[in-house]
């Protein structure tokens, strides 16, 4: 089913027409209301009249995470505060969070985008959705909550944590859809095994998982262990929260709701716009948001776009699974390494579990990469010789993929820290 066929299946020419109109009025609006954009536009000599086609967006300035910090907390707000009816904030781990204010129309838009998202992911009104994203300042909890209700499903606001209670609710209330981070889905699977619960015997069938990068191998693990169909959802606080893009049942990229969020891919070093198919940094412009519209926000997320028609009937462009973040990329002895590459290698080797930690250090001016990974119970209780063979296998595969050597430390099952929200995979101890 398609929630808003008029927009989701719009011929691309009409969609572009709509985008240009919306972009023009957005540029006029932020020029008038937000000094930060007015100054940046003046510097470049752009006005609403500069926008004649979607490609003219290239004439507008970029907005960075730093611009959000510089304008903290409410410097980028484009409406009077009395029209702001809710404020969320990012789960930022360093410094001040990103503030996300919403007007009543913004909240309606968000709920609609989440209804589209959940429908696209395969959820319907007869489903029971257990929402294990964190409720609070984080956009995950309330974003999914209102979207689920709009679709007409039964929503259980279980929030994160307390896995045993989550499992009890899944069994007792007949949960069919779980919404949480992919890493938390695996924690639930682990907790189920611990209490001897076979999740395959419950009604659970679908997971709408996101908020952090996860590989195809991790998807396979989740699909086998829970067992469910696992669908990828993407979003970010600066742009909306969840509800920016999601996979359909064909799972060949995440459809971006382009009537509201205009995506571009750029070369992060030069800012040059890249054509469909090329990998680069994802940039978004919000076309319809009121309280805090954003012009060309550089997400630091790395992916590519594909505008080929999809079998599901949606004409919306698809973004590939996020490959990593420009600021996630580790440069180890001069070689670019993404945590997602390490995850793919680990999960392809039998006997190791999808729980790992990447530790980067510098010893005598030389970068050192160490990867800690849990092994399965079976391997751990096996002979030393087998453990050594497994360690060598992981080491060889890792070297083959990354092109640099890494020390591999196999650790006991369940010994690495678990997080209920976004997993923290990398510890970089280098003082650069
Ligand atoms: O994580 C919003 C969200 C909530 C998305 C629930 C999906 C589900 P932030 O906390 O602002 O917002 O984090 C945004 O998380 O720039 C990406 O780097 C990363 N991210 C989000 N979804 C995915 C995904 C929410 N599906 C940042 N795959 C983004 C990879 C993701 N990375």
CSV table of C-alpha atoms and ligand atoms in Angstrom, one decimal:
chain,number,residue,atom,x,y,z
A,1,UNK,CA,0.0,0.0,0.0
A,2,UNK,CA,1.1,3.6,-0.6
A,3,UNK,CA,0.0,6.2,1.9
A,4,UNK,CA,0.1,9.3,-0.3
A,5,UNK,CA,0.0,8.1,-3.9
A,6,UNK,CA,-0.5,11.6,-5.3
A,7,UNK,CA,3.0,12.5,-4.0
A,8,UNK,CA,4.8,9.2,-3.8
A,9,UNK,CA,4.0,8.2,-7.4
A,10,UNK,CA,4.0,11.6,-9.0
A,11,UNK,CA,5.7,11.7,-12.5
A,12,UNK,CA,9.2,13.1,-11.9
A,13,UNK,CA,8.6,16.1,-14.1
A,14,UNK,CA,5.6,17.2,-12.0
A,15,UNK,CA,7.6,16.5,-8.9
A,16,UNK,CA,10.4,18.8,-10.1
A,17,UNK,CA,7.9,21.5,-10.9
A,18,UNK,CA,6.6,21.2,-7.4
A,19,UNK,CA,10.1,21.3,-5.9
A,20,UNK,CA,11.0,24.4,-7.8
A,21,UNK,CA,7.9,26.3,-6.6
A,22,UNK,CA,8.5,25.2,-3.1
A,23,UNK,CA,12.2,26.1,-3.2
A,24,UNK,CA,11.5,29.5,-4.5
A,25,UNK,CA,9.0,30.3,-1.7
A,26,UNK,CA,11.4,28.8,0.8
A,27,UNK,CA,14.3,31.0,-0.3
A,28,UNK,CA,12.0,34.1,-0.1
A,29,UNK,CA,10.8,33.1,3.4
A,30,UNK,CA,14.2,32.4,5.0
A,31,UNK,CA,15.6,35.5,3.4
A,32,UNK,CA,13.0,37.5,5.2
A,33,UNK,CA,12.9,35.7,8.5
A,34,UNK,CA,16.4,34.3,9.3
A,35,UNK,CA,19.3,36.7,9.4
A,36,UNK,CA,21.8,33.8,9.0
A,37,UNK,CA,20.4,32.9,5.6
A,38,UNK,CA,19.8,36.5,4.6
A,39,UNK,CA,23.5,37.3,5.1
A,40,UNK,CA,24.6,34.1,3.4
A,41,UNK,CA,22.3,34.8,0.4
A,42,UNK,CA,23.5,38.4,0.2
A,43,UNK,CA,27.1,37.4,0.1
A,44,UNK,CA,26.3,35.1,-2.9
A,45,UNK,CA,23.9,37.6,-4.5
A,46,UNK,CA,21.1,35.1,-4.6
A,47,UNK,CA,17.3,35.8,-4.2
A,48,UNK,CA,14.2,33.8,-4.8
A,49,UNK,CA,14.3,34.9,-8.5
A,50,UNK,CA,17.7,33.1,-8.9
A,51,UNK,CA,15.8,29.8,-8.7
A,52,UNK,CA,14.4,28.7,-12.1
A,53,UNK,CA,15.1,25.0,-11.9
A,54,UNK,CA,16.0,22.4,-9.3
A,55,UNK,CA,19.7,22.6,-10.4
A,56,UNK,CA,19.8,26.3,-9.4
A,57,UNK,CA,19.9,25.0,-5.8
A,58,UNK,CA,23.6,24.8,-6.5
A,59,UNK,CA,23.8,28.6,-6.2
A,60,UNK,CA,22.6,28.5,-2.6
A,61,UNK,CA,25.1,28.3,0.3
A,62,UNK,CA,25.6,25.1,2.4
A,63,UNK,CA,24.6,24.9,6.1
A,64,UNK,CA,26.8,22.8,8.4
A,65,UNK,CA,26.6,21.3,11.8
A,66,UNK,CA,28.9,24.2,12.9
A,67,UNK,CA,26.3,26.7,11.7
A,68,UNK,CA,23.7,25.0,14.0
A,69,UNK,CA,26.2,25.3,16.9
A,70,UNK,CA,26.9,29.0,16.1
A,71,UNK,CA,23.2,29.8,16.1
A,72,UNK,CA,22.4,27.7,19.2
A,73,UNK,CA,19.8,27.5,20.5
A,74,UNK,CA,17.1,29.2,18.4
A,75,UNK,CA,19.0,31.4,16.0
A,76,UNK,CA,17.8,29.6,12.9
A,77,UNK,CA,14.1,29.7,13.8
A,78,UNK,CA,11.9,31.3,11.1
A,79,UNK,CA,8.6,31.7,13.0
A,80,UNK,CA,7.6,33.6,16.1
A,81,UNK,CA,8.2,31.4,19.2
A,82,UNK,CA,4.5,31.4,20.0
A,83,UNK,CA,3.9,29.3,16.9
A,84,UNK,CA,6.4,26.7,18.1
A,85,UNK,CA,4.6,24.0,19.8
A,86,UNK,CA,7.2,21.3,20.5
A,87,UNK,CA,11.0,21.2,20.7
A,88,UNK,CA,13.2,18.1,20.3
A,89,UNK,CA,17.0,17.8,20.4
A,90,UNK,CA,19.6,15.5,19.0
A,91,UNK,CA,21.3,12.9,21.1
A,92,UNK,CA,24.6,14.7,20.4
A,93,UNK,CA,27.4,13.2,22.5
A,94,UNK,CA,29.8,16.2,22.3
A,95,UNK,CA,28.9,19.8,23.2
A,96,UNK,CA,25.5,21.3,22.8
A,97,UNK,CA,22.7,19.3,21.1
A,98,UNK,CA,21.0,20.4,17.9
A,99,UNK,CA,17.6,22.0,18.7
A,100,UNK,CA,14.6,21.0,16.6
A,101,UNK,CA,11.5,23.2,17.0
A,102,UNK,CA,8.2,22.3,15.3
A,103,UNK,CA,5.1,24.3,14.5
A,104,UNK,CA,1.6,22.6,14.5
A,105,UNK,CA,2.0,22.2,10.7
A,106,UNK,CA,5.5,20.7,11.1
A,107,UNK,CA,4.1,18.2,13.5
A,108,UNK,CA,1.3,17.3,11.0
A,109,UNK,CA,3.9,17.0,8.3
A,110,UNK,CA,6.1,14.7,10.5
A,111,UNK,CA,3.1,12.5,11.4
A,112,UNK,CA,2.2,12.2,7.7
A,113,UNK,CA,5.8,11.4,6.8
A,114,UNK,CA,5.9,8.7,9.5
A,115,UNK,CA,2.6,7.3,8.3
A,116,UNK,CA,4.1,7.1,4.7
A,117,UNK,CA,7.3,5.6,6.2
A,118,UNK,CA,5.5,2.8,8.2
A,119,UNK,CA,3.2,2.0,5.3
A,120,UNK,CA,6.1,1.8,2.9
A,121,UNK,CA,7.9,-0.5,5.3
A,122,UNK,CA,4.9,-2.8,5.3
A,123,UNK,CA,3.0,-1.9,8.4
A,124,UNK,CA,-0.8,-1.6,8.4
A,125,UNK,CA,-3.7,-0.7,10.7
A,126,UNK,CA,-4.0,-4.3,11.9
A,127,UNK,CA,-0.5,-4.3,13.3
A,128,UNK,CA,0.6,-4.0,16.9
A,129,UNK,CA,3.7,-1.8,16.9
A,130,UNK,CA,6.0,-1.9,19.9
A,131,UNK,CA,8.0,1.3,19.8
A,132,UNK,CA,11.4,0.7,21.5
A,133,UNK,CA,13.0,3.9,20.3
A,134,UNK,CA,13.7,6.3,23.2
A,135,UNK,CA,10.9,8.6,24.2
A,136,UNK,CA,12.0,12.1,25.2
A,137,UNK,CA,14.2,14.7,23.4
A,138,UNK,CA,15.3,12.1,20.9
A,139,UNK,CA,13.0,12.2,17.8
A,140,UNK,CA,12.7,8.4,17.5
A,141,UNK,CA,10.2,7.8,20.2
A,142,UNK,CA,7.5,10.4,19.5
A,143,UNK,CA,8.1,10.4,15.7
A,144,UNK,CA,7.3,6.7,15.4
A,145,UNK,CA,4.5,7.0,18.0
A,146,UNK,CA,2.4,9.5,16.1
A,147,UNK,CA,3.1,7.9,12.8
A,148,UNK,CA,1.9,4.5,14.1
A,149,UNK,CA,-1.3,5.9,15.5
A,150,UNK,CA,-2.0,7.8,12.2
A,151,UNK,CA,-1.7,4.5,10.3
A,152,UNK,CA,-4.2,3.1,12.7
A,153,UNK,CA,-2.0,0.4,14.2
A,154,UNK,CA,-2.0,-0.4,18.0
A,155,UNK,CA,0.9,1.5,19.4
A,156,UNK,CA,2.8,0.3,22.5
A,157,UNK,CA,5.1,3.1,23.8
A,158,UNK,CA,7.6,0.7,25.5
A,159,UNK,CA,10.6,3.0,24.9
A,160,UNK,CA,14.2,1.7,25.2
A,161,UNK,CA,15.6,-0.7,27.8
A,162,UNK,CA,14.3,-3.4,30.1
A,163,UNK,CA,14.5,-6.2,27.5
A,164,UNK,CA,12.7,-8.8,29.7
A,165,UNK,CA,9.7,-6.5,29.9
A,166,UNK,CA,9.9,-5.9,26.1
A,167,UNK,CA,9.8,-9.6,25.5
A,168,UNK,CA,6.9,-10.1,27.9
A,169,UNK,CA,4.9,-7.4,26.0
A,170,UNK,CA,5.8,-9.0,22.7
A,171,UNK,CA,4.3,-12.3,23.9
A,172,UNK,CA,1.3,-11.0,25.9
A,173,UNK,CA,0.1,-8.2,23.5
A,174,UNK,CA,0.8,-10.0,20.3
A,175,UNK,CA,3.3,-7.5,18.9
A,176,UNK,CA,3.8,-7.8,15.2
A,177,UNK,CA,6.1,-4.9,14.5
A,178,UNK,CA,9.1,-3.8,16.5
A,179,UNK,CA,10.7,-0.4,16.0
A,180,UNK,CA,14.1,0.2,17.5
A,181,UNK,CA,17.8,0.5,16.6
A,182,UNK,CA,19.3,-2.5,14.8
A,183,UNK,CA,21.7,-3.0,17.7
A,184,UNK,CA,18.8,-3.1,20.1
A,185,UNK,CA,17.0,-5.7,18.0
A,186,UNK,CA,20.0,-8.0,18.5
A,187,UNK,CA,20.0,-7.3,22.2
A,188,UNK,CA,16.4,-8.4,22.3
A,189,UNK,CA,17.3,-11.6,20.4
A,190,UNK,CA,20.0,-12.3,22.9
A,191,UNK,CA,17.7,-11.7,25.9
A,192,UNK,CA,15.1,-14.0,24.3
A,193,UNK,CA,17.7,-16.8,24.1
A,194,UNK,CA,18.6,-16.2,27.7
A,195,UNK,CA,15.1,-16.8,28.9
A,196,UNK,CA,14.5,-19.6,26.5
A,197,UNK,CA,11.9,-17.8,24.4
A,198,UNK,CA,11.6,-18.7,20.8
A,199,UNK,CA,10.6,-15.4,19.1
A,200,UNK,CA,9.7,-17.4,16.0
A,201,UNK,CA,6.7,-18.6,18.0
A,202,UNK,CA,5.4,-15.1,18.6
A,203,UNK,CA,3.5,-12.9,16.2
A,204,UNK,CA,6.5,-10.6,15.6
A,205,UNK,CA,7.1,-10.3,11.8
A,206,UNK,CA,8.6,-6.9,10.9
A,207,UNK,CA,11.3,-4.6,12.3
A,208,UNK,CA,11.6,-0.9,11.2
A,209,UNK,CA,15.1,-0.3,12.2
A,210,UNK,CA,17.4,2.7,11.9
A,211,UNK,CA,19.1,5.7,13.6
A,212,UNK,CA,22.5,4.2,13.1
A,213,UNK,CA,24.5,2.5,10.3
A,214,UNK,CA,24.1,-1.2,9.9
A,215,UNK,CA,25.4,-3.6,7.2
A,216,UNK,CA,23.5,-6.1,5.1
A,217,UNK,CA,25.2,-8.8,7.1
A,218,UNK,CA,23.8,-7.4,10.3
A,219,UNK,CA,20.4,-7.4,8.6
A,220,UNK,CA,20.8,-11.1,7.9
A,221,UNK,CA,21.7,-11.8,11.5
A,222,UNK,CA,18.6,-9.9,12.7
A,223,UNK,CA,16.3,-11.6,10.2
A,224,UNK,CA,17.5,-15.0,11.3
A,225,UNK,CA,17.7,-14.4,15.0
A,226,UNK,CA,14.4,-12.7,15.7
A,227,UNK,CA,13.2,-13.9,13.1
A,228,UNK,CA,11.6,-10.9,11.3
A,229,UNK,CA,11.8,-8.9,8.0
A,230,UNK,CA,14.1,-6.0,8.8
A,231,UNK,CA,13.6,-2.7,7.0
A,232,UNK,CA,15.9,0.3,7.1
A,233,UNK,CA,14.7,3.7,8.0
A,234,UNK,CA,16.7,6.9,7.9
A,235,UNK,CA,16.3,10.4,9.3
A,236,UNK,CA,18.0,13.2,11.3
A,237,UNK,CA,17.1,15.8,13.8
A,238,UNK,CA,18.1,18.8,11.7
A,239,UNK,CA,15.8,17.9,8.9
A,240,UNK,CA,12.8,16.3,10.7
A,241,UNK,CA,13.7,13.2,12.8
A,242,UNK,CA,12.7,9.8,11.4
A,243,UNK,CA,10.5,10.0,8.3
A,244,UNK,CA,13.0,11.3,5.7
A,245,UNK,CA,13.5,8.0,3.9
A,246,UNK,CA,12.7,4.3,4.2
A,247,UNK,CA,12.9,1.1,2.2
A,248,UNK,CA,9.9,-0.4,0.5
A,249,UNK,CA,9.2,-4.2,0.4
A,250,UNK,CA,11.8,-4.5,-2.5
A,251,UNK,CA,14.5,-3.2,-0.3
A,252,UNK,CA,16.7,-1.7,-3.0
A,253,UNK,CA,17.4,1.7,-1.5
A,254,UNK,CA,15.5,4.0,0.8
A,255,UNK,CA,12.8,6.2,-0.9
A,256,UNK,CA,13.3,9.9,0.0
A,257,UNK,CA,10.1,11.9,0.5
A,258,UNK,CA,11.3,14.4,-2.1
A,259,UNK,CA,8.2,16.6,-2.2
A,260,UNK,CA,9.4,17.8,1.2
A,261,UNK,CA,13.1,17.0,1.4
A,262,UNK,CA,15.3,17.8,-1.6
A,263,UNK,CA,18.4,15.6,-1.6
A,264,UNK,CA,21.7,16.2,-3.3
A,265,UNK,CA,25.0,14.3,-3.3
A,266,UNK,CA,28.1,16.4,-3.2
A,267,UNK,CA,31.9,15.9,-3.2
A,268,UNK,CA,32.5,16.7,0.5
A,269,UNK,CA,35.9,18.2,-0.3
A,270,UNK,CA,34.9,20.5,-3.2
A,271,UNK,CA,31.1,21.0,-2.6
A,272,UNK,CA,30.6,20.0,-6.3
A,273,UNK,CA,27.2,18.4,-7.0
A,274,UNK,CA,27.5,14.8,-8.2
A,275,UNK,CA,25.2,13.0,-10.6
A,276,UNK,CA,22.9,10.1,-9.7
A,277,UNK,CA,24.9,6.9,-9.0
A,278,UNK,CA,28.0,8.6,-7.6
A,279,UNK,CA,28.9,8.1,-4.0
A,280,UNK,CA,29.4,11.3,-1.9
A,281,UNK,CA,28.0,13.3,1.0
A,282,UNK,CA,24.2,13.6,1.3
A,283,UNK,CA,22.8,17.1,1.5
A,284,UNK,CA,19.2,18.0,2.3
A,285,UNK,CA,17.0,21.1,1.9
A,286,UNK,CA,13.6,21.1,3.7
A,287,UNK,CA,11.0,22.4,1.2
A,288,UNK,CA,8.0,22.7,3.5
A,289,UNK,CA,9.1,23.0,7.1
A,290,UNK,CA,8.1,26.1,9.0
A,291,UNK,CA,9.8,26.5,12.3
A,292,UNK,CA,13.3,25.6,11.3
A,293,UNK,CA,13.7,25.2,7.5
A,294,UNK,CA,17.2,24.3,6.4
A,295,UNK,CA,19.0,25.1,3.2
A,296,UNK,CA,21.5,22.5,1.9
A,297,UNK,CA,22.4,20.9,5.2
A,298,UNK,CA,25.5,18.8,4.9
A,299,UNK,CA,24.7,15.6,6.7
A,300,UNK,CA,28.2,14.0,6.6
A,301,UNK,CA,26.4,10.7,5.7
A,302,UNK,CA,27.9,8.9,2.7
A,303,UNK,CA,25.7,7.3,0.1
A,304,UNK,CA,24.4,7.7,-3.5
A,305,UNK,CA,21.1,8.4,-5.2
A,306,UNK,CA,19.2,6.4,-7.7
A,307,UNK,CA,16.2,7.9,-9.7
A,308,UNK,CA,15.3,4.7,-11.7
A,309,UNK,CA,11.6,3.7,-11.2
A,310,UNK,CA,11.1,1.2,-8.4
A,311,UNK,CA,8.9,-1.9,-8.7
A,312,UNK,CA,6.8,-0.7,-5.9
A,313,UNK,CA,5.4,2.1,-8.1
A,314,UNK,CA,7.0,5.0,-6.1
A,315,UNK,CA,8.7,7.5,-8.4
A,316,UNK,CA,10.7,8.9,-5.4
A,317,UNK,CA,14.5,8.8,-5.7
A,318,UNK,CA,16.2,6.1,-3.6
A,319,UNK,CA,19.3,6.6,-1.4
A,320,UNK,CA,21.6,3.6,-0.9
A,321,UNK,CA,22.1,2.3,2.6
A,322,UNK,CA,24.3,4.8,4.4
A,323,UNK,CA,27.9,3.6,4.0
A,324,UNK,CA,29.3,5.6,6.9
A,325,UNK,CA,29.9,9.2,7.9
A,326,UNK,CA,32.6,11.5,6.7
A,327,UNK,CA,33.5,12.1,10.3
A,328,UNK,CA,33.3,8.4,11.1
A,329,UNK,CA,35.9,7.6,8.5
A,330,UNK,CA,39.1,6.6,10.3
A,331,UNK,CA,42.4,7.3,8.6
A,332,UNK,CA,44.7,4.6,9.8
A,333,UNK,CA,48.3,4.7,8.6
A,334,UNK,CA,46.9,6.8,5.7
A,335,UNK,CA,44.3,4.3,4.7
A,336,UNK,CA,40.6,5.3,4.8
A,337,UNK,CA,38.7,2.8,6.9
A,338,UNK,CA,34.9,2.8,7.6
A,339,UNK,CA,33.5,1.0,10.6
A,340,UNK,CA,30.9,-0.5,8.2
A,341,UNK,CA,33.7,-2.3,6.3
A,342,UNK,CA,34.9,-3.9,9.5
A,343,UNK,CA,31.4,-4.9,10.4
A,344,UNK,CA,30.8,-6.6,7.0
A,345,UNK,CA,34.0,-8.6,7.3
A,346,UNK,CA,33.2,-9.7,10.9
A,347,UNK,CA,29.7,-10.8,10.2
A,348,UNK,CA,30.8,-12.9,7.2
A,349,UNK,CA,33.0,-15.1,9.4
A,350,UNK,CA,31.2,-18.0,11.1
A,351,UNK,CA,31.7,-18.2,14.8
A,352,UNK,CA,31.9,-14.5,15.6
A,353,UNK,CA,29.0,-12.5,16.9
A,354,UNK,CA,27.7,-9.1,15.7
A,355,UNK,CA,29.1,-7.4,18.8
A,356,UNK,CA,32.4,-5.6,18.3
A,357,UNK,CA,34.4,-2.6,19.3
A,358,UNK,CA,37.0,-0.8,17.2
A,359,UNK,CA,40.0,0.7,19.1
A,360,UNK,CA,42.4,3.0,17.4
A,361,UNK,CA,45.5,4.1,19.2
A,362,UNK,CA,48.9,5.5,18.3
A,363,UNK,CA,52.1,3.9,19.5
A,364,UNK,CA,55.4,5.4,18.7
A,365,UNK,CA,53.9,7.6,16.0
A,366,UNK,CA,52.3,4.6,14.3
A,367,UNK,CA,48.5,4.1,14.2
A,368,UNK,CA,47.3,0.8,15.7
A,369,UNK,CA,44.0,-0.8,14.9
A,370,UNK,CA,42.6,-3.3,17.3
A,371,UNK,CA,39.2,-5.0,16.9
A,372,UNK,CA,37.5,-6.8,19.7
A,373,UNK,CA,34.8,-9.2,18.7
A,374,UNK,CA,32.7,-11.6,20.7
A,375,UNK,CA,32.7,-15.2,19.6
A,376,UNK,CA,29.8,-17.6,19.9
A,377,UNK,CA,29.3,-19.8,23.0
A,378,UNK,CA,30.1,-22.9,20.9
A,379,UNK,CA,33.5,-21.5,19.8
A,380,UNK,CA,34.4,-20.1,23.2
A,381,UNK,CA,34.0,-23.5,24.9
A,382,UNK,CA,36.0,-25.2,22.1
A,383,UNK,CA,39.7,-26.0,22.1
A,384,UNK,CA,42.3,-23.2,22.0
A,385,UNK,CA,43.5,-24.4,18.6
A,386,UNK,CA,40.2,-23.6,17.1
A,387,UNK,CA,40.1,-20.2,18.6
A,388,UNK,CA,43.5,-19.5,17.2
A,389,UNK,CA,42.4,-20.6,13.7
A,390,UNK,CA,39.3,-18.3,14.0
A,391,UNK,CA,41.4,-15.4,15.0
A,392,UNK,CA,43.7,-15.9,12.1
A,393,UNK,CA,40.8,-16.2,9.7
A,394,UNK,CA,39.3,-12.9,10.9
A,395,UNK,CA,42.7,-11.2,10.7
A,396,UNK,CA,43.4,-12.4,7.1
A,397,UNK,CA,39.9,-11.4,5.9
A,398,UNK,CA,40.2,-8.0,7.6
A,399,UNK,CA,43.6,-7.4,6.0
A,400,UNK,CA,42.2,-8.5,2.6
A,401,UNK,CA,39.4,-6.0,2.8
A,402,UNK,CA,40.9,-3.0,4.5
A,403,UNK,CA,44.4,-3.2,3.0
A,404,UNK,CA,46.0,-2.8,6.4
A,405,UNK,CA,46.7,-5.1,9.3
A,406,UNK,CA,44.6,-5.2,12.4
A,407,UNK,CA,45.0,-6.9,15.8
A,408,UNK,CA,42.0,-9.1,16.5
A,409,UNK,CA,41.0,-9.9,20.0
A,410,UNK,CA,38.4,-12.6,20.4
A,411,UNK,CA,36.4,-12.0,23.6
A,412,UNK,CA,33.9,-13.9,25.7
A,413,UNK,CA,30.2,-13.9,24.6
A,414,UNK,CA,28.3,-11.0,26.2
A,415,UNK,CA,31.5,-9.3,27.5
A,416,UNK,CA,31.3,-6.1,25.4
A,417,UNK,CA,29.1,-3.3,26.6
A,418,UNK,CA,25.5,-3.2,25.1
A,419,UNK,CA,23.7,0.1,24.4
A,420,UNK,CA,20.0,0.5,24.2
A,421,UNK,CA,20.1,3.4,21.7
A,422,UNK,CA,22.8,4.0,19.1
A,423,UNK,CA,25.8,1.7,19.4
A,424,UNK,CA,29.2,3.3,19.9
A,425,UNK,CA,31.6,1.2,17.9
A,426,UNK,CA,34.8,3.2,17.7
A,427,UNK,CA,37.1,4.3,20.5
A,428,UNK,CA,39.8,6.6,19.0
A,429,UNK,CA,42.5,7.1,21.6
A,430,UNK,CA,44.9,9.0,19.3
A,431,UNK,CA,45.5,12.5,20.3
A,432,UNK,CA,45.9,14.1,17.0
B,1,LIG,O1,18.6,9.1,14.5
B,1,LIG,C1,16.5,10.0,13.7
B,1,LIG,C2,16.0,8.6,13.6
B,1,LIG,C3,15.2,8.0,14.6
B,1,LIG,C4,16.2,7.9,12.4
B,1,LIG,C5,14.8,6.7,14.5
B,1,LIG,C6,15.7,6.6,12.3
B,1,LIG,C7,15.0,6.0,13.3
B,1,LIG,P1,19.7,11.9,14.9
B,1,LIG,O2,19.8,11.4,16.3
B,1,LIG,O3,19.8,13.3,14.6
B,1,LIG,O4,18.4,11.4,14.3
B,1,LIG,O5,20.8,11.1,14.1
B,1,LIG,C8,21.0,11.3,12.7
B,1,LIG,O6,22.0,9.1,12.5
B,1,LIG,O7,22.8,11.7,10.2
B,1,LIG,C9,23.0,9.3,10.4
B,1,LIG,O8,24.4,9.5,10.6
B,1,LIG,C10,22.5,8.3,11.4
B,1,LIG,N1,21.3,7.5,10.9
B,1,LIG,C11,20.0,7.7,11.1
B,1,LIG,N2,19.3,6.7,10.4
B,1,LIG,C12,20.3,5.9,9.8
B,1,LIG,C13,20.2,4.7,9.0
B,1,LIG,C14,17.9,10.1,14.2
B,1,LIG,N3,19.1,4.1,8.7
B,1,LIG,C15,22.1,10.5,12.1
B,1,LIG,N4,21.4,4.2,8.6
B,1,LIG,C16,22.2,10.6,10.6
B,1,LIG,C17,22.6,4.8,8.9
B,1,LIG,C18,21.6,6.4,10.1
B,1,LIG,N5,22.7,5.9,9.6
